[in-house]
mmCIF file of C-alpha atoms in Angstrom:
data_model
loop_
_atom_site.group_PDB
_atom_site.id
_atom_site.type_symbol
_atom_site.label_atom_id
_atom_site.label_comp_id
_atom_site.label_asym_id
_atom_site.label_seq_id
_atom_site.Cartn_x
_atom_site.Cartn_y
_atom_site.Cartn_z
ATOM 1 C CA UNK A 1 107.923 182.763 93.971
ATOM 2 C CA UNK A 2 108.643 184.400 90.648
ATOM 3 C CA UNK A 3 105.317 184.338 88.701
ATOM 4 C CA UNK A 4 107.235 183.345 85.594
ATOM 5 C CA UNK A 5 108.235 180.073 87.257
ATOM 6 C CA UNK A 6 104.588 179.138 87.697
ATOM 7 C CA UNK A 7 104.088 179.274 83.949
ATOM 8 C CA UNK A 8 106.851 176.775 83.184
ATOM 9 C CA UNK A 9 105.632 173.293 82.315
ATOM 10 C CA UNK A 10 107.400 170.203 83.596
ATOM 11 C CA UNK A 11 106.135 167.317 81.430
ATOM 12 C CA UNK A 12 105.308 164.041 83.140
ATOM 13 C CA UNK A 13 106.093 162.110 79.948
ATOM 14 C CA UNK A 14 108.125 162.515 76.794
ATOM 15 C CA UNK A 15 105.309 160.982 74.761
ATOM 16 C CA UNK A 16 107.387 157.966 73.824
ATOM 17 C CA UNK A 17 106.190 154.437 74.634
ATOM 18 C CA UNK A 18 108.193 152.370 77.078
ATOM 19 C CA UNK A 19 110.624 150.225 75.144
ATOM 20 C CA UNK A 20 112.229 147.410 77.047
ATOM 21 C CA UNK A 21 112.178 143.659 77.404
ATOM 22 C CA UNK A 22 109.554 141.944 79.532
ATOM 23 C CA UNK A 23 112.345 140.478 81.648
ATOM 24 C CA UNK A 24 113.842 143.890 82.429
ATOM 25 C CA UNK A 25 110.456 145.453 83.174
ATOM 26 C CA UNK A 26 109.878 142.632 85.651
ATOM 27 C CA UNK A 27 113.318 143.221 87.187
ATOM 28 C CA UNK A 28 112.546 146.918 87.623
ATOM 29 C CA UNK A 29 109.164 146.253 89.208
ATOM 30 C CA UNK A 30 110.647 143.604 91.501
ATOM 31 C CA UNK A 31 113.366 146.002 92.646
ATOM 32 C CA UNK A 32 110.867 148.792 93.310
ATOM 33 C CA UNK A 33 108.468 146.661 95.324
ATOM 34 C CA UNK A 34 111.261 144.963 97.282
ATOM 35 C CA UNK A 35 112.719 148.350 98.236
ATOM 36 C CA UNK A 36 109.281 149.650 99.219
ATOM 37 C CA UNK A 37 108.825 146.594 101.414
ATOM 38 C CA UNK A 38 112.275 147.177 102.950
ATOM 39 C CA UNK A 39 111.461 150.792 103.789
ATOM 40 C CA UNK A 40 108.051 149.847 105.203
ATOM 41 C CA UNK A 41 109.341 146.963 107.329
ATOM 42 C CA UNK A 42 112.211 149.032 108.723
ATOM 43 C CA UNK A 43 110.074 152.105 109.403
ATOM 44 C CA UNK A 44 112.153 154.337 107.112
ATOM 45 C CA UNK A 45 110.407 157.261 105.465
ATOM 46 C CA UNK A 46 111.444 157.314 101.818
ATOM 47 C CA UNK A 47 109.925 157.722 98.393
ATOM 48 C CA UNK A 48 110.664 154.705 96.213
ATOM 49 C CA UNK A 49 109.736 154.762 92.569
ATOM 50 C CA UNK A 50 111.000 154.354 89.032
ATOM 51 C CA UNK A 51 110.217 155.582 85.572
ATOM 52 C CA UNK A 52 109.198 159.136 86.537
ATOM 53 C CA UNK A 53 110.982 162.292 85.436
ATOM 54 C CA UNK A 54 113.235 163.847 88.061
ATOM 55 C CA UNK A 55 113.661 167.623 87.765
ATOM 56 C CA UNK A 56 116.534 168.934 89.903
ATOM 57 C CA UNK A 57 116.417 172.595 88.847
ATOM 58 C CA UNK A 58 113.375 174.812 89.193
ATOM 59 C CA UNK A 59 112.860 176.839 86.062
ATOM 60 C CA UNK A 60 114.707 174.467 83.718
ATOM 61 C CA UNK A 61 112.523 171.551 82.530
ATOM 62 C CA UNK A 62 115.184 170.469 80.035
ATOM 63 C CA UNK A 63 117.407 169.158 82.846
ATOM 64 C CA UNK A 64 115.806 165.853 83.781
ATOM 65 C CA UNK A 65 116.165 162.104 83.698
ATOM 66 C CA UNK A 66 113.994 159.104 84.470
ATOM 67 C CA UNK A 67 115.726 156.584 86.773
ATOM 68 C CA UNK A 68 114.618 152.982 86.554
ATOM 69 C CA UNK A 69 114.926 152.864 90.355
ATOM 70 C CA UNK A 70 115.117 155.764 92.777
ATOM 71 C CA UNK A 71 115.079 156.035 96.557
ATOM 72 C CA UNK A 72 114.664 159.475 98.111
ATOM 73 C CA UNK A 73 114.946 159.278 101.930
ATOM 74 C CA UNK A 74 113.054 161.790 104.086
ATOM 75 C CA UNK A 75 110.353 162.095 101.408
ATOM 76 C CA UNK A 76 106.799 160.911 101.990
ATOM 77 C CA UNK A 77 106.223 157.483 100.415
ATOM 78 C CA UNK A 78 102.670 158.446 99.462
ATOM 79 C CA UNK A 79 101.070 159.637 97.239
ATOM 80 C CA UNK A 80 102.702 158.608 93.944
ATOM 81 C CA UNK A 81 104.203 161.510 92.009
ATOM 82 C CA UNK A 82 103.724 162.163 88.308
ATOM 83 C CA UNK A 83 107.226 163.664 88.450
ATOM 84 C CA UNK A 84 109.777 164.260 91.201
ATOM 85 C CA UNK A 85 110.711 167.935 91.588
ATOM 86 C CA UNK A 86 113.562 168.729 93.921
ATOM 87 C CA UNK A 87 112.273 172.132 95.035
ATOM 88 C CA UNK A 88 109.018 170.527 96.245
ATOM 89 C CA UNK A 89 110.662 167.722 98.237
ATOM 90 C CA UNK A 90 112.637 167.612 101.499
ATOM 91 C CA UNK A 91 114.995 164.923 100.215
ATOM 92 C CA UNK A 92 117.032 163.971 97.180
ATOM 93 C CA UNK A 93 117.566 160.846 95.077
ATOM 94 C CA UNK A 94 120.331 159.284 97.161
ATOM 95 C CA UNK A 95 120.139 155.780 95.664
ATOM 96 C CA UNK A 96 119.339 154.909 92.040
ATOM 97 C CA UNK A 97 119.562 152.068 89.582
ATOM 98 C CA UNK A 98 119.617 151.679 85.821
ATOM 99 C CA UNK A 99 118.797 148.534 83.842
ATOM 100 C CA UNK A 100 120.734 148.756 80.569
ATOM 101 C CA UNK A 101 118.993 146.311 78.327
ATOM 102 C CA UNK A 102 120.473 146.780 74.858
ATOM 103 C CA UNK A 103 124.165 146.236 75.434
ATOM 104 C CA UNK A 104 125.367 147.062 71.947
ATOM 105 C CA UNK A 105 123.810 150.536 72.145
ATOM 106 C CA UNK A 106 125.166 151.391 75.576
ATOM 107 C CA UNK A 107 128.644 152.730 74.884
ATOM 108 C CA UNK A 108 131.048 153.461 77.703
ATOM 109 C CA UNK A 109 130.637 157.173 76.960
ATOM 110 C CA UNK A 110 126.851 156.876 77.329
ATOM 111 C CA UNK A 111 127.274 155.203 80.678
ATOM 112 C CA UNK A 112 129.645 157.845 81.973
ATOM 113 C CA UNK A 113 127.239 160.572 80.827
ATOM 114 C CA UNK A 114 124.568 158.804 82.848
ATOM 115 C CA UNK A 115 126.845 158.604 85.887
ATOM 116 C CA UNK A 116 127.796 162.269 85.553
ATOM 117 C CA UNK A 117 124.140 163.312 85.519
ATOM 118 C CA UNK A 118 123.449 161.431 88.746
ATOM 119 C CA UNK A 119 126.545 162.811 90.407
ATOM 120 C CA UNK A 120 126.475 166.390 89.168
ATOM 121 C CA UNK A 121 122.773 167.106 88.722
ATOM 122 C CA UNK A 122 120.918 164.900 91.173
ATOM 123 C CA UNK A 123 123.549 164.600 93.900
ATOM 124 C CA UNK A 124 123.016 160.847 94.022
ATOM 125 C CA UNK A 125 125.351 159.018 96.384
ATOM 126 C CA UNK A 126 124.995 155.420 95.160
ATOM 127 C CA UNK A 127 124.140 154.025 91.750
ATOM 128 C CA UNK A 128 123.947 150.522 90.336
ATOM 129 C CA UNK A 129 124.114 149.622 86.653
ATOM 130 C CA UNK A 130 122.658 146.261 85.735
ATOM 131 C CA UNK A 131 123.384 145.193 82.176
ATOM 132 C CA UNK A 132 122.018 141.897 80.847
ATOM 133 C CA UNK A 133 124.269 140.410 78.211
ATOM 134 C CA UNK A 134 121.962 137.849 76.629
ATOM 135 C CA UNK A 135 122.594 134.221 75.863
ATOM 136 C CA UNK A 136 125.965 132.549 76.018
ATOM 137 C CA UNK A 137 127.234 134.387 79.085
ATOM 138 C CA UNK A 138 128.135 132.389 82.174
ATOM 139 C CA UNK A 139 125.999 134.586 84.438
ATOM 140 C CA UNK A 140 123.734 136.356 81.947
ATOM 141 C CA UNK A 141 124.433 139.872 83.238
ATOM 142 C CA UNK A 142 127.024 142.464 84.200
ATOM 143 C CA UNK A 143 126.601 144.492 87.367
ATOM 144 C CA UNK A 144 128.400 147.548 88.721
ATOM 145 C CA UNK A 145 127.754 149.337 91.994
ATOM 146 C CA UNK A 146 129.216 152.822 92.377
ATOM 147 C CA UNK A 147 129.553 155.259 95.254
ATOM 148 C CA UNK A 148 129.563 158.677 93.625
ATOM 149 C CA UNK A 149 131.751 161.515 94.783
ATOM 150 C CA UNK A 150 131.037 165.190 94.105
ATOM 151 C CA UNK A 151 134.698 165.629 93.302
ATOM 152 C CA UNK A 152 134.404 163.116 90.479
ATOM 153 C CA UNK A 153 136.427 160.328 92.093
ATOM 154 C CA UNK A 154 133.856 157.556 92.105
ATOM 155 C CA UNK A 155 134.358 154.365 94.065
ATOM 156 C CA UNK A 156 133.532 151.005 92.527
ATOM 157 C CA UNK A 157 132.049 148.921 95.342
ATOM 158 C CA UNK A 158 133.101 145.296 95.390
ATOM 159 C CA UNK A 159 130.877 142.572 96.856
ATOM 160 C CA UNK A 160 131.576 140.797 100.109
ATOM 161 C CA UNK A 161 132.621 137.183 100.072
ATOM 162 C CA UNK A 162 128.998 136.049 99.902
ATOM 163 C CA UNK A 163 128.306 138.139 96.808
ATOM 164 C CA UNK A 164 126.375 140.955 98.518
ATOM 165 C CA UNK A 165 127.119 144.648 97.950
ATOM 166 C CA UNK A 166 126.765 147.002 100.914
ATOM 167 C CA UNK A 167 124.706 150.189 100.474
ATOM 168 C CA UNK A 168 126.032 152.601 103.053
ATOM 169 C CA UNK A 169 123.234 155.094 102.496
ATOM 170 C CA UNK A 170 120.297 152.698 102.785
ATOM 171 C CA UNK A 171 121.649 150.261 105.361
ATOM 172 C CA UNK A 172 120.809 147.487 102.922
ATOM 173 C CA UNK A 173 122.764 144.874 101.032
ATOM 174 C CA UNK A 174 121.984 144.145 97.411
ATOM 175 C CA UNK A 175 122.911 141.223 95.204
ATOM 176 C CA UNK A 176 122.299 140.729 91.490
ATOM 177 C CA UNK A 177 120.969 137.490 90.088
ATOM 178 C CA UNK A 178 120.004 136.659 86.528
ATOM 179 C CA UNK A 179 116.330 137.191 87.439
ATOM 180 C CA UNK A 180 116.348 140.222 89.768
ATOM 181 C CA UNK A 181 118.185 142.378 92.302
ATOM 182 C CA UNK A 182 117.859 140.984 95.826
ATOM 183 C CA UNK A 183 117.847 143.140 98.962
ATOM 184 C CA UNK A 184 118.452 142.337 102.615
ATOM 185 C CA UNK A 185 118.939 144.211 105.879
ATOM 186 C CA UNK A 186 122.647 144.780 106.513
ATOM 187 C CA UNK A 187 122.262 144.273 110.277
ATOM 188 C CA UNK A 188 119.809 141.391 110.536
ATOM 189 C CA UNK A 189 120.227 139.653 107.188
ATOM 190 C CA UNK A 190 116.449 139.688 106.661
ATOM 191 C CA UNK A 191 115.582 139.500 102.964
ATOM 192 C CA UNK A 192 112.928 141.731 101.432
ATOM 193 C CA UNK A 193 110.989 140.077 98.664
ATOM 194 C CA UNK A 194 109.172 141.833 95.819
ATOM 195 C CA UNK A 195 105.382 141.820 95.702
ATOM 196 C CA UNK A 196 105.380 139.063 93.088
ATOM 197 C CA UNK A 197 107.301 136.581 95.223
ATOM 198 C CA UNK A 198 105.469 137.500 98.426
ATOM 199 C CA UNK A 199 102.167 136.892 96.621
ATOM 200 C CA UNK A 200 103.445 133.527 95.388
ATOM 201 C CA UNK A 201 104.508 132.579 98.914
ATOM 202 C CA UNK A 202 101.137 133.664 100.311
ATOM 203 C CA UNK A 203 99.352 131.583 97.666
ATOM 204 C CA UNK A 204 101.552 128.590 98.485
ATOM 205 C CA UNK A 205 100.793 128.992 102.208
ATOM 206 C CA UNK A 206 97.084 129.213 101.440
ATOM 207 C CA UNK A 207 97.326 126.053 99.347
ATOM 208 C CA UNK A 208 99.153 124.253 102.153
ATOM 209 C CA UNK A 209 96.589 125.456 104.667
ATOM 210 C CA UNK A 210 93.740 124.333 102.429
ATOM 211 C CA UNK A 211 95.465 120.982 101.987
ATOM 212 C CA UNK A 212 95.941 120.624 105.738
ATOM 213 C CA UNK A 213 92.301 121.563 106.353
ATOM 214 C CA UNK A 214 91.143 119.081 103.715
ATOM 215 C CA UNK A 215 93.342 116.357 105.183
ATOM 216 C CA UNK A 216 92.060 117.135 108.681
ATOM 217 C CA UNK A 217 88.494 117.002 107.409
ATOM 218 C CA UNK A 218 89.182 113.622 105.798
ATOM 219 C CA UNK A 219 90.655 112.337 109.060
ATOM 220 C CA UNK A 220 87.664 113.676 110.986
ATOM 221 C CA UNK A 221 85.192 112.102 108.543
ATOM 222 C CA UNK A 222 87.050 108.807 108.720
ATOM 223 C CA UNK A 223 87.033 108.946 112.522
ATOM 224 C CA UNK A 224 83.302 109.713 112.504
ATOM 225 C CA UNK A 225 82.738 106.806 110.168
ATOM 226 C CA UNK A 226 84.750 104.456 112.372
ATOM 227 C CA UNK A 227 82.921 105.684 115.487
ATOM 228 C CA UNK A 228 79.541 105.209 113.806
ATOM 229 C CA UNK A 229 80.534 101.742 112.695
ATOM 230 C CA UNK A 230 81.680 100.897 116.206
ATOM 231 C CA UNK A 231 78.366 102.179 117.586
ATOM 232 C CA UNK A 232 76.487 100.034 115.088
ATOM 233 C CA UNK A 233 78.564 96.999 115.995
ATOM 234 C CA UNK A 234 77.888 97.539 119.705
ATOM 235 C CA UNK A 235 74.165 97.960 119.056
ATOM 236 C CA UNK A 236 74.111 94.812 116.899
ATOM 237 C CA UNK A 237 76.008 92.905 119.585
ATOM 238 C CA UNK A 238 73.517 93.986 122.234
ATOM 239 C CA UNK A 239 70.615 93.027 119.975
ATOM 240 C CA UNK A 240 72.116 89.604 119.327
ATOM 241 C CA UNK A 241 72.762 89.033 123.040
ATOM 242 C CA UNK A 242 69.139 89.874 123.810
ATOM 243 C CA UNK A 243 67.935 87.540 121.048
ATOM 244 C CA UNK A 244 70.127 84.735 122.375
ATOM 245 C CA UNK A 245 68.735 85.322 125.860
ATOM 246 C CA UNK A 246 65.195 85.177 124.477
ATOM 247 C CA UNK A 247 65.879 81.932 122.645
ATOM 248 C CA UNK A 248 67.463 80.361 125.711
ATOM 249 C CA UNK A 249 64.464 81.352 127.792
ATOM 250 C CA UNK A 250 62.105 79.921 125.210
ATOM 251 C CA UNK A 251 64.139 76.698 125.119
ATOM 252 C CA UNK A 252 63.960 76.363 128.926
ATOM 253 C CA UNK A 253 60.213 76.919 128.826
ATOM 254 C CA UNK A 254 59.697 74.207 126.241
ATOM 255 C CA UNK A 255 61.852 71.751 128.168
ATOM 256 C CA UNK A 256 59.817 72.458 131.294
ATOM 257 C CA UNK A 257 56.578 71.593 129.549
ATOM 258 C CA UNK A 258 57.998 68.298 128.271
ATOM 259 C CA UNK A 259 58.955 67.272 131.750
#
């Protein structure tokens, strides 16, 4: 390696604070964790991340971007990278996503510049653009899914009849909702939930289990109580029968003396 290349710095941050809405940050995190779960469950080796600088050209730190979502197949999923440098990785960013949160500042020219960077610099094959539109819209968002072509003839992917878009590269389907991007296996239809929803489901299952255990304990305690009461009633009945027998015997004895 050229010694001069070792001296070049590739910053991990631009020093600017993250500026986005809470809702979009949650959408990004949900998409990342759902995709990580999809890769893990399907046994696919891929690095899934978002918000890190991607450097495609060694020696030129000015050429970079920071995808909100990136999937780089053939790359180790662990450990997390401070930045993603193409010359250090076996794979490329084949799937990416951008959450465009301030609609009035995202001109069509800006969006095409973004698309051109993914196509020309990163060699990305598929890219989604999710653009919330705010209040008053019938769905609350605009969504575009593109298959990028090195020749510049991009294909706008339309959803199937059930509203799902097919990712040819990942073998996954994706579907936008007002709250998040959903993912499922194209072959099996299995949905992959983000960490947040899986944690909520686990908590709900734990609550149900605790409720069932509590209810079972109540039933058991009630049964024990009924059994104890039955035992007491039997013992009292036996005691009374013995007392009656004693009284009858005493009565017969007294009658015998009178005679």
